[in-house]
Amino acid sequence: MSTENIKKRIAVIGSGFSGLSAAAYAAKSGNEVHVFEKHHQPGGRARQFKTEEGYVFDMGPSWYWMHDIMEGFFQDFGVEADDFFKLVSLDPQFEMVFSEEKIAIPQKNDEIRELFEKTEPGAGRQYDRFMQSAQYKYEVGMRDFVTKPCYSWLEFASLKIAASAVKLDLLSNFRKYVSGYFSDPKLRSLMEFPVIFLGASPQNIPALYSLMNYGGYVLGTKYPMGGFYQLVLAMKKVAEQQGVIFHFNHDVRKINTDNGKVTSITIDGKDHEFDAVIASSDYQHTETLIPKSLRNYNNAYWESRTLAPSCLIYYLGVKGKIPHLKHHTLFFENELDDHIDCIYKNKKWPSKPLFYACCPSKTDPDVAPDGCENLFLLLPLAPGIHDDEATREKYLTEMIGRIEKHTGEADLISRFEYKRSYCVSDFISDYNAYQGNAYGLSNTLSQTAVLKPTIRNKKIKNLFYTGQLTVPGPGVPPSVISGKIVAAEVSKLKIK
């Protein structure tokens, strides 16, 4: 019997999407897997909370895109998403508000094409060309390119990937790519906005990521009834069906090593022995749990990285309905570049911000009391920026004012039945997030694939990292893929 096939005792630190995925796949391979989570519930940034008034808030992710990737996870375990929750398609998928008009993106692709043609003559045909190329990138990128452990560029030397290199547009920037298809600034904004989720300016994102447009617009925007947290619960259930054991309110304070190997982890002053550790906790924080001499990266390295944004979030329970607000609304009345420069160049609070509003009660009656609205507001920010209550409130007032203008409603603030804010300092205290980042590490060309922080500790052979600060990058589907990649590497690990 090979040593790779010996049952290993594996600890997974954190139960975000990458941790849930890693735990499920590692257990499926026949290992004994324990997940340690500092909070009282699973999900990490995708946790959920309920209020006394009857509101149910998803704390983080709210865009259910690339549902085929999520379905692939469940199919790997012989089940389907439908076994756990009901997924509905949103129509319109979302609405984008500009200074002079608003555009709603329909559910059906042919209707999106008609919308583009109406906005700019010839853009319908260009949309088809764009999405045809995006589909190719999606199918190659999400199934071949982003599934590598990224130890070496040689992993990408397969005939399929090599033959696809030019068509994947790895070296051209996304903004230039989009402008080659569309002239109308509104259409350009519609095509550029998805890469904001990747944590960088469209000028610094490889055109490969037009695959996001296909994974969103063409495959459609979905919503799991009961909230995004239903995906967390479903993945936890799958993991438990593989034998994974979850330990909540367990904060790992130290990773103990000896002779180049992890021997145990320390929780509440007690050491727990394991054959391997998978850290889905924040990468930089995880490395503070081991001696400096054993870390992959020093402080100077992290300071030199381009982080994805942090954000200001408000969870609001609103009495009465807001008739003209959609499930997803993007408020783009101001210049995208001005806001982006405040995140990546000037690192300050934006003077003319863009923001996103999610109102899931439009689709799901169970997330708010009868006749009320569940409102989630998100404003991207520079990581590491100082936040205080007065500043948060200032931006809340501005966001609400723009929602009132858009919907024709008046004095929404007086209708708040519940209010909670969440910002940079909260990401730090709750998730040990480096500089309070919300989305991990930006997917810039200089931080793609092999150029990302490695999934394996270079000096400790049985310590691995997963999640949005390593490959393949930020977002829910990439985090799920990240967990699968790392679980496969741990399964190859030889133990004595």
Short mmCIF file of C-alpha atoms in Angstrom, two decimals:
data_model
loop_
_atom_site.label_atom_id
_atom_site.label_comp_id
_atom_site.label_asym_id
_atom_site.label_seq_id
_atom_site.Cartn_x
_atom_site.Cartn_y
_atom_site.Cartn_z
CA MET A 1 0.00 0.00 0.00
CA SER A 2 1.49 3.35 -1.04
CA THR A 3 1.97 6.01 1.59
CA GLU A 4 -0.25 8.36 -0.42
CA ASN A 5 -3.21 6.08 0.23
CA ILE A 6 -2.75 5.92 3.98
CA LYS A 7 -5.60 7.66 5.76
CA LYS A 8 -4.45 11.08 6.93
CA ARG A 9 -5.73 13.16 9.79
CA ILE A 10 -6.25 16.63 8.29
CA ALA A 11 -7.12 19.96 9.90
CA VAL A 12 -8.86 22.65 7.87
CA ILE A 13 -8.67 26.14 9.34
CA GLY A 14 -11.76 28.17 8.46
CA SER A 15 -15.09 27.25 6.90
CA GLY A 16 -15.44 29.73 4.07
CA PHE A 17 -16.10 28.38 0.60
CA SER A 18 -12.52 27.23 0.03
CA GLY A 19 -12.42 25.53 3.43
CA LEU A 20 -15.75 23.76 2.90
CA SER A 21 -14.63 22.62 -0.54
CA ALA A 22 -11.20 21.44 0.63
CA ALA A 23 -12.71 19.56 3.56
CA ALA A 24 -15.30 17.77 1.41
CA TYR A 25 -12.81 16.70 -1.26
CA ALA A 26 -10.14 15.69 1.27
CA ALA A 27 -12.65 13.53 3.14
CA LYS A 28 -13.91 12.00 -0.09
CA SER A 29 -10.35 10.77 -0.68
CA GLY A 30 -10.61 8.73 2.53
CA ASN A 31 -9.05 11.09 5.05
CA GLU A 32 -10.20 12.03 8.54
CA VAL A 33 -10.98 15.73 8.27
CA HIS A 34 -11.68 18.25 11.03
CA VAL A 35 -12.73 21.85 10.29
CA PHE A 36 -11.96 24.50 12.90
CA GLU A 37 -13.97 27.72 12.68
CA LYS A 38 -13.54 30.72 14.99
CA HIS A 39 -17.20 31.78 14.60
CA HIS A 40 -20.29 29.96 15.79
CA GLN A 41 -21.41 29.15 12.24
CA PRO A 42 -19.86 28.18 8.88
CA GLY A 43 -19.43 30.40 5.84
CA GLY A 44 -16.73 32.93 6.62
CA ARG A 45 -17.57 36.10 4.67
CA ALA A 46 -20.76 34.35 3.50
CA ARG A 47 -22.25 34.03 6.96
CA GLN A 48 -25.87 34.96 7.60
CA PHE A 49 -27.61 36.59 10.54
CA LYS A 50 -31.24 37.10 11.57
CA THR A 51 -32.69 40.03 13.47
CA GLU A 52 -35.41 40.18 16.11
CA GLU A 53 -37.54 42.09 13.64
CA GLY A 54 -37.52 39.16 11.22
CA TYR A 55 -34.89 40.20 8.66
CA VAL A 56 -32.44 37.62 7.29
CA PHE A 57 -29.19 39.10 5.97
CA ASP A 58 -26.48 37.41 3.91
CA MET A 59 -23.32 39.09 5.15
CA GLY A 60 -21.25 38.86 1.99
CA PRO A 61 -21.68 37.30 -1.48
CA SER A 62 -24.96 37.98 -3.22
CA TRP A 63 -24.28 37.43 -6.95
CA TYR A 64 -24.87 33.78 -7.87
CA TRP A 65 -22.90 33.51 -11.11
CA MET A 66 -21.19 30.57 -12.85
CA HIS A 67 -23.78 28.22 -11.43
CA ASP A 68 -22.37 25.40 -13.55
CA ILE A 69 -19.17 25.53 -11.47
CA MET A 70 -21.22 25.24 -8.31
CA GLU A 71 -23.27 22.43 -9.82
CA GLY A 72 -20.01 20.68 -10.67
CA PHE A 73 -19.09 20.65 -6.99
CA PHE A 74 -22.30 18.90 -6.03
CA GLN A 75 -22.08 16.44 -8.93
CA ASP A 76 -18.61 15.41 -7.75
CA PHE A 77 -20.37 14.02 -4.69
CA GLY A 78 -23.29 12.41 -6.50
CA VAL A 79 -25.84 15.07 -5.63
CA GLU A 80 -27.28 18.24 -7.15
CA ALA A 81 -27.86 21.77 -5.90
CA ASP A 82 -31.59 21.12 -6.25
CA ASP A 83 -31.28 18.52 -3.51
CA PHE A 84 -30.52 21.33 -1.06
CA PHE A 85 -32.10 24.57 -2.25
CA LYS A 86 -34.19 26.13 -4.98
CA LEU A 87 -32.27 28.24 -7.48
CA VAL A 88 -34.28 30.84 -9.39
CA SER A 89 -33.27 32.98 -12.38
CA LEU A 90 -33.55 36.75 -11.97
CA ASP A 91 -35.27 38.81 -14.64
CA PRO A 92 -33.97 41.40 -15.02
CA GLN A 93 -30.60 40.09 -13.92
CA PHE A 94 -29.74 43.55 -12.60
CA GLU A 95 -30.26 47.23 -13.32
CA MET A 96 -27.50 49.77 -13.86
CA VAL A 97 -28.26 53.40 -13.05
CA PHE A 98 -26.39 56.12 -14.97
CA SER A 99 -26.62 59.89 -14.55
CA GLU A 100 -29.22 60.33 -17.29
CA GLU A 101 -30.80 56.91 -17.70
CA LYS A 102 -30.94 53.35 -16.42
CA ILE A 103 -30.47 50.04 -18.18
CA ALA A 104 -31.91 46.73 -17.02
CA ILE A 105 -30.19 43.56 -18.24
CA PRO A 106 -32.81 40.97 -19.23
CA GLN A 107 -32.60 37.30 -18.39
CA LYS A 108 -32.66 36.08 -22.00
CA ASN A 109 -29.51 36.46 -24.08
CA ASP A 110 -31.33 37.45 -27.28
CA GLU A 111 -33.01 40.27 -25.36
CA ILE A 112 -29.62 41.47 -24.11
CA ARG A 113 -28.43 41.50 -27.72
CA GLU A 114 -31.46 43.61 -28.71
CA LEU A 115 -30.75 46.00 -25.85
CA PHE A 116 -27.16 46.48 -27.03
CA GLU A 117 -28.29 47.05 -30.62
CA LYS A 118 -30.84 49.61 -29.49
CA THR A 119 -28.20 51.46 -27.47
CA GLU A 120 -25.56 51.45 -30.23
CA PRO A 121 -26.21 50.42 -33.87
CA GLY A 122 -24.13 47.34 -34.67
CA ALA A 123 -23.53 46.53 -31.00
CA GLY A 124 -25.85 43.52 -31.14
CA ARG A 125 -23.55 41.75 -33.59
CA GLN A 126 -20.53 42.87 -31.57
CA TYR A 127 -22.15 41.46 -28.44
CA ASP A 128 -22.46 38.07 -30.16
CA ARG A 129 -18.80 38.19 -31.19
CA PHE A 130 -17.72 39.23 -27.70
CA MET A 131 -19.69 36.44 -26.03
CA GLN A 132 -18.55 33.82 -28.52
CA SER A 133 -14.96 34.60 -27.57
CA ALA A 134 -15.91 34.86 -23.88
CA GLN A 135 -17.54 31.43 -24.02
CA TYR A 136 -14.33 29.90 -25.37
CA LYS A 137 -12.33 31.53 -22.58
CA TYR A 138 -14.86 30.36 -20.02
CA GLU A 139 -14.77 26.76 -21.20
CA VAL A 140 -10.97 26.61 -21.44
CA GLY A 141 -10.23 28.98 -18.58
CA MET A 142 -12.59 27.62 -15.94
CA ARG A 143 -11.97 23.97 -16.82
CA ASP A 144 -8.26 23.96 -17.64
CA PHE A 145 -6.49 27.23 -16.83
CA VAL A 146 -7.77 27.92 -13.30
CA THR A 147 -7.66 24.30 -12.11
CA LYS A 148 -3.86 24.05 -11.87
CA PRO A 149 -1.95 24.11 -8.55
CA CYS A 150 0.39 26.66 -10.20
CA TYR A 151 3.73 25.45 -8.88
CA SER A 152 5.30 26.01 -12.31
CA TRP A 153 4.49 27.53 -15.70
CA LEU A 154 5.14 24.07 -17.15
CA GLU A 155 1.68 23.07 -15.91
CA PHE A 156 0.30 25.24 -18.71
CA ALA A 157 2.36 23.57 -21.42
CA SER A 158 -0.43 21.20 -22.46
CA LEU A 159 -1.26 21.22 -26.15
CA LYS A 160 -4.78 22.50 -25.44
CA ILE A 161 -3.68 25.47 -23.34
CA ALA A 162 -0.69 26.25 -25.56
CA ALA A 163 -2.90 26.20 -28.65
CA SER A 164 -5.38 28.44 -26.85
CA ALA A 165 -2.89 31.02 -25.59
CA VAL A 166 -3.65 33.68 -28.18
CA LYS A 167 -7.42 33.15 -28.02
CA LEU A 168 -7.30 33.42 -24.22
CA ASP A 169 -6.00 37.01 -24.48
CA LEU A 170 -3.70 36.64 -21.51
CA LEU A 171 -1.54 39.64 -22.35
CA SER A 172 -4.09 42.27 -23.45
CA ASN A 173 -5.86 44.44 -20.91
CA PHE A 174 -9.59 44.21 -20.40
CA ARG A 175 -10.43 47.88 -21.00
CA LYS A 176 -8.70 47.98 -24.38
CA TYR A 177 -10.35 44.70 -25.26
CA VAL A 178 -13.86 45.95 -24.47
CA SER A 179 -13.31 49.22 -26.33
CA GLY A 180 -12.48 47.19 -29.43
CA TYR A 181 -16.07 45.97 -29.45
CA PHE A 182 -18.16 48.87 -28.13
CA SER A 183 -18.06 52.67 -28.34
CA ASP A 184 -21.00 53.67 -26.17
CA PRO A 185 -19.71 54.45 -22.64
CA LYS A 186 -22.75 52.83 -21.01
CA LEU A 187 -22.17 49.55 -22.86
CA ARG A 188 -18.50 49.69 -21.93
CA SER A 189 -19.45 50.14 -18.28
CA LEU A 190 -21.86 47.20 -18.52
CA MET A 191 -19.09 44.99 -19.84
CA GLU A 192 -16.40 46.28 -17.49
CA PHE A 193 -18.25 46.13 -14.19
CA PRO A 194 -18.00 42.32 -13.65
CA VAL A 195 -14.20 42.49 -13.35
CA ILE A 196 -14.58 44.77 -10.34
CA PHE A 197 -15.28 41.50 -8.50
CA LEU A 198 -11.73 40.46 -9.46
CA GLY A 199 -10.35 43.38 -7.52
CA ALA A 200 -8.60 45.61 -10.01
CA SER A 201 -9.09 48.27 -12.64
CA PRO A 202 -10.19 47.05 -16.08
CA GLN A 203 -6.90 48.54 -17.31
CA ASN A 204 -4.94 46.02 -15.23
CA ILE A 205 -7.04 42.89 -15.68
CA PRO A 206 -6.16 40.42 -18.48
CA ALA A 207 -8.78 40.21 -21.23
CA LEU A 208 -9.04 36.52 -20.34
CA TYR A 209 -11.59 37.60 -17.75
CA SER A 210 -14.22 38.43 -20.34
CA LEU A 211 -15.15 34.90 -19.28
CA MET A 212 -16.87 36.65 -16.36
CA ASN A 213 -19.31 38.28 -18.77
CA TYR A 214 -20.22 34.91 -20.22
CA GLY A 215 -20.50 33.28 -16.79
CA GLY A 216 -22.81 36.09 -15.70
CA TYR A 217 -24.82 37.52 -18.57
CA VAL A 218 -25.18 34.44 -20.79
CA LEU A 219 -25.42 31.75 -18.10
CA GLY A 220 -27.62 34.11 -16.10
CA THR A 221 -27.85 35.59 -12.62
CA LYS A 222 -29.42 33.21 -10.12
CA TYR A 223 -30.62 33.45 -6.54
CA PRO A 224 -30.90 30.60 -4.00
CA MET A 225 -34.18 30.93 -2.14
CA GLY A 226 -33.45 31.46 1.53
CA GLY A 227 -30.34 33.47 0.69
CA PHE A 228 -26.79 32.82 -0.46
CA TYR A 229 -26.19 31.11 2.88
CA GLN A 230 -28.13 28.12 1.55
CA LEU A 231 -25.06 27.33 -0.55
CA VAL A 232 -22.92 27.35 2.61
CA LEU A 233 -25.31 24.99 4.40
CA ALA A 234 -25.47 22.70 1.37
CA MET A 235 -21.68 22.47 1.09
CA LYS A 236 -21.42 21.81 4.82
CA LYS A 237 -23.96 19.01 4.49
CA VAL A 238 -22.00 17.48 1.61
CA ALA A 239 -18.82 17.65 3.68
CA GLU A 240 -20.54 16.01 6.64
CA GLN A 241 -21.81 13.25 4.37
CA GLN A 242 -18.15 12.54 3.57
CA GLY A 243 -17.40 12.29 7.29
CA VAL A 244 -16.05 15.79 7.94
CA ILE A 245 -16.30 16.91 11.58
CA PHE A 246 -16.91 20.61 12.28
CA HIS A 247 -15.70 22.44 15.39
CA PHE A 248 -17.20 25.92 15.85
CA ASN A 249 -15.98 28.62 18.24
CA HIS A 250 -12.51 27.13 17.80
CA ASP A 251 -9.90 29.78 17.02
CA VAL A 252 -6.53 28.35 15.92
CA ARG A 253 -3.80 30.38 17.65
CA LYS A 254 -0.66 28.51 16.60
CA ILE A 255 0.59 25.98 14.06
CA ASN A 256 3.31 23.87 15.68
CA THR A 257 6.12 22.42 13.60
CA ASP A 258 9.13 20.15 13.98
CA ASN A 259 11.80 19.28 11.44
CA GLY A 260 9.94 20.78 8.48
CA LYS A 261 6.55 19.32 9.33
CA VAL A 262 3.38 20.47 11.05
CA THR A 263 2.88 18.38 14.16
CA SER A 264 -0.16 20.02 15.75
CA ILE A 265 -2.32 23.12 16.03
CA THR A 266 -3.04 25.00 19.25
CA ILE A 267 -6.61 25.91 20.21
CA ASP A 268 -7.52 27.30 23.63
CA GLY A 269 -4.11 26.29 24.95
CA LYS A 270 -4.48 22.67 23.85
CA ASP A 271 -2.49 21.00 21.06
CA HIS A 272 -4.25 18.80 18.49
CA GLU A 273 -2.09 16.53 16.35
CA PHE A 274 -2.58 16.28 12.58
CA ASP A 275 -0.79 14.84 9.55
CA ALA A 276 -1.52 17.92 7.45
CA VAL A 277 -3.10 21.35 7.73
CA ILE A 278 -5.10 23.21 5.07
CA ALA A 279 -5.49 26.89 5.93
CA SER A 280 -8.47 28.59 4.29
CA SER A 281 -7.99 31.41 6.76
CA ASP A 282 -6.43 34.64 5.48
CA TYR A 283 -3.04 33.66 4.02
CA GLN A 284 -1.02 36.46 5.61
CA HIS A 285 -2.64 35.85 8.99
CA THR A 286 -2.03 32.10 8.74
CA GLU A 287 1.68 32.74 8.33
CA THR A 288 1.75 34.69 11.60
CA LEU A 289 0.86 31.39 13.29
CA ILE A 290 4.27 29.93 12.37
CA PRO A 291 7.81 31.24 13.01
CA LYS A 292 9.06 33.98 10.66
CA SER A 293 11.81 31.71 9.37
CA LEU A 294 9.22 29.25 8.06
CA ARG A 295 6.93 31.71 6.32
CA ASN A 296 6.63 31.83 2.55
CA TYR A 297 6.40 35.62 2.47
CA ASN A 298 7.54 38.52 4.64
CA ASN A 299 5.75 41.77 5.41
CA ALA A 300 7.49 43.58 2.55
CA TYR A 301 6.02 41.06 0.12
CA TRP A 302 2.46 41.60 1.33
CA GLU A 303 2.90 45.36 1.33
CA SER A 304 3.96 45.16 -2.32
CA ARG A 305 0.86 43.23 -3.41
CA THR A 306 -2.18 44.76 -5.07
CA LEU A 307 -5.10 43.79 -2.89
CA ALA A 308 -8.67 43.58 -4.03
CA PRO A 309 -10.94 46.19 -2.42
CA SER A 310 -12.41 46.28 0.99
CA CYS A 311 -15.90 47.74 1.26
CA LEU A 312 -18.47 49.55 3.34
CA ILE A 313 -21.60 47.45 3.80
CA TYR A 314 -24.93 48.37 5.32
CA TYR A 315 -27.59 45.85 6.30
CA LEU A 316 -30.91 47.68 6.43
CA GLY A 317 -34.41 46.58 7.37
CA VAL A 318 -36.89 48.98 5.78
CA LYS A 319 -40.56 49.32 6.70
CA GLY A 320 -42.79 49.36 3.64
CA LYS A 321 -41.91 48.47 0.08
CA ILE A 322 -39.59 50.25 -2.36
CA PRO A 323 -41.53 49.61 -5.58
CA HIS A 324 -39.00 50.70 -8.22
CA LEU A 325 -35.91 48.99 -6.81
CA LYS A 326 -34.73 45.74 -8.43
CA HIS A 327 -33.10 42.73 -6.74
CA HIS A 328 -29.65 43.90 -7.94
CA THR A 329 -28.94 47.57 -8.77
CA LEU A 330 -25.61 49.18 -9.65
CA PHE A 331 -25.41 52.93 -9.12
CA PHE A 332 -22.95 54.18 -11.75
CA GLU A 333 -23.94 57.84 -12.02
CA ASN A 334 -20.29 58.83 -11.47
CA GLU A 335 -17.09 57.95 -13.32
CA LEU A 336 -15.82 54.43 -12.73
CA ASP A 337 -12.18 55.51 -13.04
CA ASP A 338 -12.54 58.21 -10.39
CA HIS A 339 -13.74 55.64 -7.88
CA ILE A 340 -11.13 53.06 -8.95
CA ASP A 341 -8.32 55.62 -8.55
CA CYS A 342 -9.45 56.20 -4.95
CA ILE A 343 -9.06 52.46 -4.32
CA TYR A 344 -5.75 51.72 -6.07
CA LYS A 345 -3.90 55.01 -6.47
CA ASN A 346 -4.99 57.57 -3.91
CA LYS A 347 -6.24 55.11 -1.26
CA LYS A 348 -8.87 57.44 0.12
CA TRP A 349 -12.63 57.54 0.55
CA PRO A 350 -14.17 58.36 -2.86
CA SER A 351 -15.64 61.81 -3.38
CA LYS A 352 -17.95 60.55 -6.15
CA PRO A 353 -18.60 56.93 -5.23
CA LEU A 354 -20.26 54.11 -7.12
CA PHE A 355 -22.15 51.53 -5.09
CA TYR A 356 -24.30 48.43 -5.29
CA ALA A 357 -27.71 47.76 -3.75
CA CYS A 358 -29.18 44.30 -3.24
CA CYS A 359 -32.84 43.92 -2.30
CA PRO A 360 -33.43 40.14 -2.06
CA SER A 361 -36.91 40.64 -0.62
CA LYS A 362 -37.93 41.43 -4.22
CA THR A 363 -37.46 37.72 -4.94
CA ASP A 364 -37.61 36.02 -1.56
CA PRO A 365 -40.45 36.84 0.89
CA ASP A 366 -38.73 34.96 3.70
CA VAL A 367 -35.84 37.42 4.15
CA ALA A 368 -37.99 40.30 5.44
CA PRO A 369 -41.25 40.72 7.38
CA ASP A 370 -44.43 41.08 5.32
CA GLY A 371 -44.58 44.41 3.55
CA CYS A 372 -40.95 45.26 4.30
CA GLU A 373 -37.67 45.28 2.37
CA ASN A 374 -34.29 43.72 3.06
CA LEU A 375 -31.67 46.14 1.74
CA PHE A 376 -27.94 45.44 1.45
CA LEU A 377 -25.64 48.28 0.32
CA LEU A 378 -22.00 47.84 -0.70
CA LEU A 379 -19.47 50.54 -1.56
CA PRO A 380 -15.95 49.36 -2.63
CA LEU A 381 -13.06 50.94 -0.73
CA ALA A 382 -9.29 50.93 -0.59
CA PRO A 383 -8.03 48.23 1.79
CA GLY A 384 -6.30 49.54 4.88
CA ILE A 385 -8.26 52.79 4.86
CA HIS A 386 -9.39 54.27 8.19
CA ASP A 387 -13.09 53.95 8.87
CA ASP A 388 -15.19 55.39 11.65
CA GLU A 389 -18.88 55.65 12.40
CA ALA A 390 -19.24 59.26 11.23
CA THR A 391 -17.69 58.47 7.85
CA ARG A 392 -19.85 55.38 7.44
CA GLU A 393 -22.97 57.41 8.18
CA LYS A 394 -21.96 60.11 5.70
CA TYR A 395 -21.80 57.58 2.90
CA LEU A 396 -25.01 55.89 3.99
CA THR A 397 -26.79 59.24 3.65
CA GLU A 398 -25.40 59.69 0.14
CA MET A 399 -26.31 56.16 -0.98
CA ILE A 400 -29.85 56.45 0.38
CA GLY A 401 -30.26 59.82 -1.31
CA ARG A 402 -29.38 58.30 -4.67
CA ILE A 403 -31.74 55.37 -4.09
CA GLU A 404 -34.52 57.85 -3.28
CA LYS A 405 -33.82 59.76 -6.50
CA HIS A 406 -33.81 56.52 -8.50
CA THR A 407 -37.00 55.11 -7.00
CA GLY A 408 -39.01 58.26 -6.29
CA GLU A 409 -39.30 57.27 -2.63
CA ALA A 410 -38.84 59.90 0.09
CA ASP A 411 -37.26 59.86 3.55
CA LEU A 412 -36.20 56.20 3.53
CA ILE A 413 -33.98 56.71 6.57
CA SER A 414 -37.04 57.35 8.73
CA ARG A 415 -38.33 53.94 7.66
CA PHE A 416 -35.28 52.01 8.88
CA GLU A 417 -36.37 49.30 11.30
CA TYR A 418 -32.90 47.77 11.48
CA LYS A 419 -29.44 49.13 10.64
CA ARG A 420 -25.97 47.62 10.89
CA SER A 421 -22.75 48.74 9.20
CA TYR A 422 -19.69 46.68 8.34
CA CYS A 423 -16.37 48.01 7.07
CA VAL A 424 -12.58 47.66 6.94
CA SER A 425 -12.04 47.28 10.67
CA ASP A 426 -14.73 44.61 10.86
CA PHE A 427 -13.08 42.53 8.14
CA ILE A 428 -9.88 42.69 10.18
CA SER A 429 -11.47 41.73 13.50
CA ASP A 430 -13.79 39.03 12.14
CA TYR A 431 -11.61 37.40 9.48
CA ASN A 432 -8.05 38.55 10.24
CA ALA A 433 -8.23 39.96 6.71
CA TYR A 434 -4.97 41.59 5.65
CA GLN A 435 -5.62 45.37 5.59
CA GLY A 436 -9.30 44.57 5.85
CA ASN A 437 -9.55 43.26 2.29
CA ALA A 438 -12.94 41.87 1.32
CA TYR A 439 -12.07 40.04 -1.90
CA GLY A 440 -8.50 38.79 -1.51
CA LEU A 441 -5.72 39.50 -4.00
CA SER A 442 -6.33 41.33 -7.27
CA ASN A 443 -6.25 39.24 -10.43
CA THR A 444 -3.79 41.53 -12.21
CA LEU A 445 -1.47 40.06 -14.82
CA SER A 446 1.47 40.26 -12.40
CA GLN A 447 -0.58 38.37 -9.80
CA THR A 448 -2.01 35.61 -11.98
CA ALA A 449 -1.44 31.84 -11.77
CA VAL A 450 2.17 31.03 -10.76
CA LEU A 451 2.65 34.66 -9.70
CA LYS A 452 0.12 34.32 -6.89
CA PRO A 453 1.07 33.20 -3.36
CA THR A 454 1.72 29.47 -3.59
CA ILE A 455 -0.73 26.93 -2.18
CA ARG A 456 2.05 25.01 -0.42
CA ASN A 457 4.46 26.10 2.28
CA LYS A 458 7.97 25.90 0.87
CA LYS A 459 9.57 24.90 4.19
CA ILE A 460 6.80 22.90 5.87
CA LYS A 461 5.85 20.01 3.64
CA ASN A 462 2.39 19.36 5.11
CA LEU A 463 1.05 22.93 5.37
CA PHE A 464 -1.17 24.15 2.54
CA TYR A 465 -3.10 27.34 1.79
CA THR A 466 -6.40 27.83 -0.01
CA GLY A 467 -8.78 30.68 -0.69
CA GLN A 468 -8.93 34.07 -2.36
CA LEU A 469 -5.35 35.14 -1.59
CA THR A 470 -3.97 32.21 -3.58
CA VAL A 471 -4.95 30.42 -6.81
CA PRO A 472 -7.11 30.80 -8.72
CA GLY A 473 -8.28 34.05 -7.10
CA PRO A 474 -11.23 36.01 -5.65
CA GLY A 475 -14.88 35.05 -5.97
CA VAL A 476 -17.08 32.18 -4.82
CA PRO A 477 -16.54 29.75 -7.74
CA PRO A 478 -12.74 30.30 -7.73
CA SER A 479 -12.68 29.69 -3.97
CA VAL A 480 -14.53 26.41 -4.42
CA ILE A 481 -12.05 25.45 -7.14
CA SER A 482 -9.18 26.46 -4.85
CA GLY A 483 -10.36 24.03 -2.19
CA LYS A 484 -10.54 21.20 -4.71
CA ILE A 485 -7.03 21.93 -6.00
CA VAL A 486 -5.51 21.91 -2.52
CA ALA A 487 -7.36 18.78 -1.41
CA ALA A 488 -5.89 16.94 -4.40
CA GLU A 489 -2.38 18.09 -3.46
CA VAL A 490 -2.83 17.01 0.16
CA SER A 491 -4.02 13.59 -1.00
CA LYS A 492 -0.68 13.16 -2.82
CA LEU A 493 1.22 13.90 0.39
CA LYS A 494 3.36 11.05 1.69
CA ILE A 495 3.30 10.47 5.43
CA LYS A 496 5.42 8.18 7.55
#
